[in-house]
mmCIF file with all atom_site columns, C-alpha atoms in Angstrom:
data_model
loop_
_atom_site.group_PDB
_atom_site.id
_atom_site.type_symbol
_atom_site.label_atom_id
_atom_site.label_alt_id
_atom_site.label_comp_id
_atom_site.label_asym_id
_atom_site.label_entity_id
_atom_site.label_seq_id
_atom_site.pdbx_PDB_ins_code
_atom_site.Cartn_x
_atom_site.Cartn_y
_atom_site.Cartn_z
_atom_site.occupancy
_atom_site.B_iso_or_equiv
_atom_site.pdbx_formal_charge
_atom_site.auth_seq_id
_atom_site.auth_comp_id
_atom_site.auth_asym_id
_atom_site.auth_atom_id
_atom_site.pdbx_PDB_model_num
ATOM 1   C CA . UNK T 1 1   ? -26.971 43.558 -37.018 1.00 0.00 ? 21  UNK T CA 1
ATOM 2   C CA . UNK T 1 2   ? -26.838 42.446 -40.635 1.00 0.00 ? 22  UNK T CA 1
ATOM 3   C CA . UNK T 1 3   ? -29.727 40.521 -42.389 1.00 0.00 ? 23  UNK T CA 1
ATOM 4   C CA . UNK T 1 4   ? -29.446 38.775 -45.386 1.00 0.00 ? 24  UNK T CA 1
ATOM 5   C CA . UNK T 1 5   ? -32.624 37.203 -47.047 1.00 0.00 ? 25  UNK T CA 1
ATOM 6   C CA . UNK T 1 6   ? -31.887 33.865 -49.632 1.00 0.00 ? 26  UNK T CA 1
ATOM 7   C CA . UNK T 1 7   ? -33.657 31.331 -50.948 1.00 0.00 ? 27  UNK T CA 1
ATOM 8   C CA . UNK T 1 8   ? -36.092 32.481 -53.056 1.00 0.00 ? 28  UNK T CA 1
ATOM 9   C CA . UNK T 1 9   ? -36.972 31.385 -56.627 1.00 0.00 ? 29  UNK T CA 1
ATOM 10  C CA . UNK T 1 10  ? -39.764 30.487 -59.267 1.00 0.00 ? 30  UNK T CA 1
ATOM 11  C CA . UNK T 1 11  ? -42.131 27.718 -59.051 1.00 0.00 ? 31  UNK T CA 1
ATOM 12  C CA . UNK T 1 12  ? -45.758 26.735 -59.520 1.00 0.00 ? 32  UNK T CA 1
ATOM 13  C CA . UNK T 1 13  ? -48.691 26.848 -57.733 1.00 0.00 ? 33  UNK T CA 1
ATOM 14  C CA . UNK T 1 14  ? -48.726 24.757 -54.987 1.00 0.00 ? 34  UNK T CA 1
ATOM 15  C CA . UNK T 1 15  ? -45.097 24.175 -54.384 1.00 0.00 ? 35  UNK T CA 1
ATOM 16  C CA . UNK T 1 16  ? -43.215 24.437 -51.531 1.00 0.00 ? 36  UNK T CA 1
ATOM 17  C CA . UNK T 1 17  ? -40.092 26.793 -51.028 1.00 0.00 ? 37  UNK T CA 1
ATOM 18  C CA . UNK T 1 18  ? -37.879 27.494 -47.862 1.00 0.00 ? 38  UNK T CA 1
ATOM 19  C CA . UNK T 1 19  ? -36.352 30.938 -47.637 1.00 0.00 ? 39  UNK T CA 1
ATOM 20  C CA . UNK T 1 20  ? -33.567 31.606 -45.486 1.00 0.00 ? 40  UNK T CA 1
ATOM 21  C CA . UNK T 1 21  ? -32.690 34.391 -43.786 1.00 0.00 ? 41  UNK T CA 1
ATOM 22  C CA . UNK T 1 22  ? -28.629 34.627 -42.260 1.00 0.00 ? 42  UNK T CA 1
ATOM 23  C CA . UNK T 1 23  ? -27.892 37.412 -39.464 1.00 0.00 ? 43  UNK T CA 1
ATOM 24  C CA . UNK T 1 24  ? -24.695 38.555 -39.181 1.00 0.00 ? 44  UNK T CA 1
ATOM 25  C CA . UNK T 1 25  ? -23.944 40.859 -35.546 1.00 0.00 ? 45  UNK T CA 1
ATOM 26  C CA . UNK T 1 26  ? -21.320 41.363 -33.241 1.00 0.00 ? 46  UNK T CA 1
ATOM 27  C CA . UNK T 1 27  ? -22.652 39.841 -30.253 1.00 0.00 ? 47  UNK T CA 1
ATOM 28  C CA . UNK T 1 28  ? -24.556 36.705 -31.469 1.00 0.00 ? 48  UNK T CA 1
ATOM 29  C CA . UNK T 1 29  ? -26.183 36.727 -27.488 1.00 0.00 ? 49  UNK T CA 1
ATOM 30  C CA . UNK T 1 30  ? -27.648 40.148 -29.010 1.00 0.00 ? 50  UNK T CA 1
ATOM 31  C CA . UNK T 1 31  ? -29.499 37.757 -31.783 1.00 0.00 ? 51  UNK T CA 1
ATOM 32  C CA . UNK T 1 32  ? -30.700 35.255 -29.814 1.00 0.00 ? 52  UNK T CA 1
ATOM 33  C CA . UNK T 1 33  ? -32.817 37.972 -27.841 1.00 0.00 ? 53  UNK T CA 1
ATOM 34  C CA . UNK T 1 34  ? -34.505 39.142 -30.823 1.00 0.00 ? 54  UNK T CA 1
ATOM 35  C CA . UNK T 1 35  ? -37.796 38.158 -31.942 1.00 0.00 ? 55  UNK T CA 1
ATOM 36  C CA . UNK T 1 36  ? -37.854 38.175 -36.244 1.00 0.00 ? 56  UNK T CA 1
ATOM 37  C CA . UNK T 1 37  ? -40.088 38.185 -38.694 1.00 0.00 ? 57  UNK T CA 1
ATOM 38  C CA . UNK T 1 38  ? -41.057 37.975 -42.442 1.00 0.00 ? 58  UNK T CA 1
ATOM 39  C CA . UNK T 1 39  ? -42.750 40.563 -44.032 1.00 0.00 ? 59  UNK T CA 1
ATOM 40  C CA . UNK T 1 40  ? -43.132 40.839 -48.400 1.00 0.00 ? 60  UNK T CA 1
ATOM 41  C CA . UNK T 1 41  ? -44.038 43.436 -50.840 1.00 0.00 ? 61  UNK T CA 1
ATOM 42  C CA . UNK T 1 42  ? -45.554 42.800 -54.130 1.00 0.00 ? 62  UNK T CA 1
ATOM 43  C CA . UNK T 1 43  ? -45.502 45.106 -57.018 1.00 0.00 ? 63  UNK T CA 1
ATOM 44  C CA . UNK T 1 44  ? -47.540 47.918 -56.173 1.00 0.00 ? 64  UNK T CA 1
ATOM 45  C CA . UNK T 1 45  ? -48.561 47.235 -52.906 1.00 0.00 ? 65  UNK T CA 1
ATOM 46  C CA . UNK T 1 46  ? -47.597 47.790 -49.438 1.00 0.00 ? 66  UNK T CA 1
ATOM 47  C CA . UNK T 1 47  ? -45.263 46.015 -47.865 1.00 0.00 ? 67  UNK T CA 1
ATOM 48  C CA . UNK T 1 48  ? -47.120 43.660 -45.381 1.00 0.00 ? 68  UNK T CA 1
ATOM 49  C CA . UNK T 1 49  ? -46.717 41.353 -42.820 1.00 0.00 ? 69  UNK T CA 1
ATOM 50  C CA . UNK T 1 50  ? -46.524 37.420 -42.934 1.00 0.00 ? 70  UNK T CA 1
ATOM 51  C CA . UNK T 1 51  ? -44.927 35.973 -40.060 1.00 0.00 ? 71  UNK T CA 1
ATOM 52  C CA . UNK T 1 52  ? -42.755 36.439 -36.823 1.00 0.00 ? 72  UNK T CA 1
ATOM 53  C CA . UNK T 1 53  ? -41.527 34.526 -34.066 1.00 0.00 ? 73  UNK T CA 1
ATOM 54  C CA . UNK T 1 54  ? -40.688 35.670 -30.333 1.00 0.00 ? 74  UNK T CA 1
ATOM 55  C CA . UNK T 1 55  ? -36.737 35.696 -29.219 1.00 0.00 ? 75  UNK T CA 1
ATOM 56  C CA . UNK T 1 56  ? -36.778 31.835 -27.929 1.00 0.00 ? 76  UNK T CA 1
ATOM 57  C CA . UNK T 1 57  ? -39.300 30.403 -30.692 1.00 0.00 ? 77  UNK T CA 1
ATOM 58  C CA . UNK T 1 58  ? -41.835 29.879 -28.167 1.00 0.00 ? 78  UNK T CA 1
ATOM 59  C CA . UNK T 1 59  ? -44.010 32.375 -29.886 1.00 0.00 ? 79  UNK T CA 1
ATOM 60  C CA . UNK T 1 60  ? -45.294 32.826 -33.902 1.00 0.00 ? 80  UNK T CA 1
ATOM 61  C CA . UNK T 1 61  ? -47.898 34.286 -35.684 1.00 0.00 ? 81  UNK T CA 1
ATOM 62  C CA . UNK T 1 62  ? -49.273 34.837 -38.714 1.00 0.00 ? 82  UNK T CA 1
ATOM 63  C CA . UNK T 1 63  ? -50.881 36.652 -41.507 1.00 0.00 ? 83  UNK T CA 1
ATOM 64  C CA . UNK T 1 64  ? -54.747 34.984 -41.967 1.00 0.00 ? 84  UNK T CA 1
ATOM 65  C CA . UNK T 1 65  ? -53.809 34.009 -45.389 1.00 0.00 ? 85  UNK T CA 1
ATOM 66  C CA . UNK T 1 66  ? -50.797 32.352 -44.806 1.00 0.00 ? 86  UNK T CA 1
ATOM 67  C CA . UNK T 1 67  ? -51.750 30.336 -41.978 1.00 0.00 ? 87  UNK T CA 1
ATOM 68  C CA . UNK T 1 68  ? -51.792 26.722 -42.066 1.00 0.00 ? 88  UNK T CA 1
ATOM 69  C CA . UNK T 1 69  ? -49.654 26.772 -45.182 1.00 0.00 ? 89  UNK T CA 1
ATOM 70  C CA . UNK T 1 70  ? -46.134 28.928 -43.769 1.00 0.00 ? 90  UNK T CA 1
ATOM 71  C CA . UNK T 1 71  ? -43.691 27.754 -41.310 1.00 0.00 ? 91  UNK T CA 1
ATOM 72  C CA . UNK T 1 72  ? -41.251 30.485 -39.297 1.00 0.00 ? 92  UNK T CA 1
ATOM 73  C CA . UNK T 1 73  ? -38.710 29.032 -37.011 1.00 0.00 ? 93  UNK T CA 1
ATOM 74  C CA . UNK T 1 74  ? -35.826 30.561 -35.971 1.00 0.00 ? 94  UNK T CA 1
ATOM 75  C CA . UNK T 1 75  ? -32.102 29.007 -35.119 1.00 0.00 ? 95  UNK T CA 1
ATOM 76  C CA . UNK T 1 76  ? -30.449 31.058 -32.712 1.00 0.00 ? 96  UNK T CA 1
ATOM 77  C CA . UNK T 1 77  ? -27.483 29.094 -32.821 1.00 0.00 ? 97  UNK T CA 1
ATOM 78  C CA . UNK T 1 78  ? -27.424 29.310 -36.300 1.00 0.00 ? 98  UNK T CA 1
ATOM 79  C CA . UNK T 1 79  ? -28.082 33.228 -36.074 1.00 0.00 ? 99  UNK T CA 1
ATOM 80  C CA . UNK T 1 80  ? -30.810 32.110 -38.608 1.00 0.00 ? 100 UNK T CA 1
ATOM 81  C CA . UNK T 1 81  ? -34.067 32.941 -39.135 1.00 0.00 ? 101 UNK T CA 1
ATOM 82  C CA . UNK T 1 82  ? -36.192 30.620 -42.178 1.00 0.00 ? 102 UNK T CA 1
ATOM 83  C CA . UNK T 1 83  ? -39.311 30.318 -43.407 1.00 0.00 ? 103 UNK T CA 1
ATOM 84  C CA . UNK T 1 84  ? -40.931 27.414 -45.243 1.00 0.00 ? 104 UNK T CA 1
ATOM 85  C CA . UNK T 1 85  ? -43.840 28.507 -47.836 1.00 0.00 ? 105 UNK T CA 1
ATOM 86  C CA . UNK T 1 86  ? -46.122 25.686 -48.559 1.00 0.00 ? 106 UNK T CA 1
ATOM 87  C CA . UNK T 1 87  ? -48.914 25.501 -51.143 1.00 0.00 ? 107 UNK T CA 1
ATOM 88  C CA . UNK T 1 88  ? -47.779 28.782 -53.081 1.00 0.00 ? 108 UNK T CA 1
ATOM 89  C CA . UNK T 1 89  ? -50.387 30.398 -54.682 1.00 0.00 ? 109 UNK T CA 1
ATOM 90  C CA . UNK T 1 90  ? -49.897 33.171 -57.286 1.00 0.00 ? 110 UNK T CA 1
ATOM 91  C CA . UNK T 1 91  ? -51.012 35.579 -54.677 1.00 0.00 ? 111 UNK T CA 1
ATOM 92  C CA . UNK T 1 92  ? -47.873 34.859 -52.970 1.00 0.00 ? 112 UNK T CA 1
ATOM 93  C CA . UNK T 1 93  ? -45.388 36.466 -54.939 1.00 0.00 ? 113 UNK T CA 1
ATOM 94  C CA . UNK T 1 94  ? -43.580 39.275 -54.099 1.00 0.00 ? 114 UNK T CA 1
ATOM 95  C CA . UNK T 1 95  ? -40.200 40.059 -52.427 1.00 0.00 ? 115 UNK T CA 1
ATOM 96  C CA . UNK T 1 96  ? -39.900 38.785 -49.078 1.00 0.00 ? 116 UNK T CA 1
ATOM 97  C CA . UNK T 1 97  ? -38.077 40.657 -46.357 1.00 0.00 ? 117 UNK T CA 1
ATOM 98  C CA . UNK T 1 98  ? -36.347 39.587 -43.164 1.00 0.00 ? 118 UNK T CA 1
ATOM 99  C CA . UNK T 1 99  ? -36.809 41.887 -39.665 1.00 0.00 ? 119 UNK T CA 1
ATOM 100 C CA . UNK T 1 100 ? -35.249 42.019 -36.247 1.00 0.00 ? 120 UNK T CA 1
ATOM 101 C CA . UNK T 1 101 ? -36.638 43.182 -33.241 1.00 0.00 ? 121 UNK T CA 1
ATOM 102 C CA . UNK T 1 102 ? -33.556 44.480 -31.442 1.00 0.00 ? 122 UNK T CA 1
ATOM 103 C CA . UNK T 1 103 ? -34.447 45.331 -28.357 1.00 0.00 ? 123 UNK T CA 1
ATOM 104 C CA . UNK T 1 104 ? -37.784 46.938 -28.690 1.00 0.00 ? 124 UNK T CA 1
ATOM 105 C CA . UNK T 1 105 ? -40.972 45.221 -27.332 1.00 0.00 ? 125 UNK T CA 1
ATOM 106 C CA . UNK T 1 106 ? -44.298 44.746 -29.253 1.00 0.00 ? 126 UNK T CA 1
ATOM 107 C CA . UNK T 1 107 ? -46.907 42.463 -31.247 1.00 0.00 ? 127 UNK T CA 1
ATOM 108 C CA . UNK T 1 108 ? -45.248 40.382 -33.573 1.00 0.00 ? 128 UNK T CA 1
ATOM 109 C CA . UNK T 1 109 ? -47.427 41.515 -36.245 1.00 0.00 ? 129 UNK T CA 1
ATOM 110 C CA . UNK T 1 110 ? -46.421 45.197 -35.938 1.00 0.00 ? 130 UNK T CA 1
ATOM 111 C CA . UNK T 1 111 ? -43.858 46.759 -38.204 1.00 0.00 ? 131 UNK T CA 1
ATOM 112 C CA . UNK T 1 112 ? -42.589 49.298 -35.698 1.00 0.00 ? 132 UNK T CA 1
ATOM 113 C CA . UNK T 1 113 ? -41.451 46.251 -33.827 1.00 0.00 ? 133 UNK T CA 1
ATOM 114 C CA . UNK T 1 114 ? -39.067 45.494 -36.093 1.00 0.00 ? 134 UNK T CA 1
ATOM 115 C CA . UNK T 1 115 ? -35.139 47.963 -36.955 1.00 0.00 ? 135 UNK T CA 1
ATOM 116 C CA . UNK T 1 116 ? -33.277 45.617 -38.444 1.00 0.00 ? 136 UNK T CA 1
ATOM 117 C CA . UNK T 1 117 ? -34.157 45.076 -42.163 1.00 0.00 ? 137 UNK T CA 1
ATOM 118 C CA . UNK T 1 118 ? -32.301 42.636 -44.385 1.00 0.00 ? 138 UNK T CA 1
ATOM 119 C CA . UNK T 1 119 ? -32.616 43.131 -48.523 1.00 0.00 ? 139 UNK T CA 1
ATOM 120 C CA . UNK T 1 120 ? -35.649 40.965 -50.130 1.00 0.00 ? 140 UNK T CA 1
ATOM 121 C CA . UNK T 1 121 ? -35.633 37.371 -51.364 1.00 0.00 ? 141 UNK T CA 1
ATOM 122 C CA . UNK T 1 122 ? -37.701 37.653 -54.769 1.00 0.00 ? 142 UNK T CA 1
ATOM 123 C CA . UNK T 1 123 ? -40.417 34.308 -54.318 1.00 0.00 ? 143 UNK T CA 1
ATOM 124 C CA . UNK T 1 124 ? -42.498 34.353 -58.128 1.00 0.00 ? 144 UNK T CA 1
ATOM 125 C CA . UNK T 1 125 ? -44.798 32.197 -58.295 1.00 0.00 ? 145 UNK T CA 1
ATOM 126 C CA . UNK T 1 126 ? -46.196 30.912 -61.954 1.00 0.00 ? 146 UNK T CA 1
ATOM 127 C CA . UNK T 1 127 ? -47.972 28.424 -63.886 1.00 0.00 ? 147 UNK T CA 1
#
């Protein structure tokens, strides 16, 4: 399975951005039995985790700073995965990295969950 994070760009505080995240794999059944999720790094720090979503959508959670404001969903037929970022604040920026489950079993939440890792999205956010 190949992931490829898009979507990403500058804006202000308190804009909105959707982020897009395109999976690529030769059995697209194997996808749609995946949960996925979002993780970011900013300069410096560790990279951490900010939302996933179980293999039929019927599952998300999220990071206590970006909930209420961040939307995961997940398009299987699409082999998609996006993620709408709403209200950016400057403590949002960072690069933003899609994940795949594959077929391991776990919280959302946890990065050992996830073996599929797609190259960041840069999301800046700047007055």
């Amino acid at each position: 399975v190949q992931l490829q994070a898009s979507g990403g760009g500058l804006v202000q505080p308190g804009d909105s951005l959707r982020i897009s995240c395109a999976a690529s794999s030769a059995s697209g059944d194997a996808f749609n039995g995946f949960a996925m999720g979002w993780f970011r790094q900013a300069p410096g720090k560790d990279r951490e985790f900010v939302a996933g979503i179980s293999w039929n959508g019927g599952t998300t959670y999220y990071r206590d700073t970006v909930r209420g404001r961040f939307v995961i969903s997940k398009d299987n037929a699409k082999q998609a995965l996006y993620l709408e970022l709403n209200r950016l604040n400057l403590d949002d920026s960072a690069i933003y990295f899609c994940a795949a489950s594959g077929p391991r079993m776990g919280p959302l939440n946890s990065r050992s969950l996830y073996i599929y890792w797609g190259q960041g999205t840069q999301v800046t956010v700047s007055s």
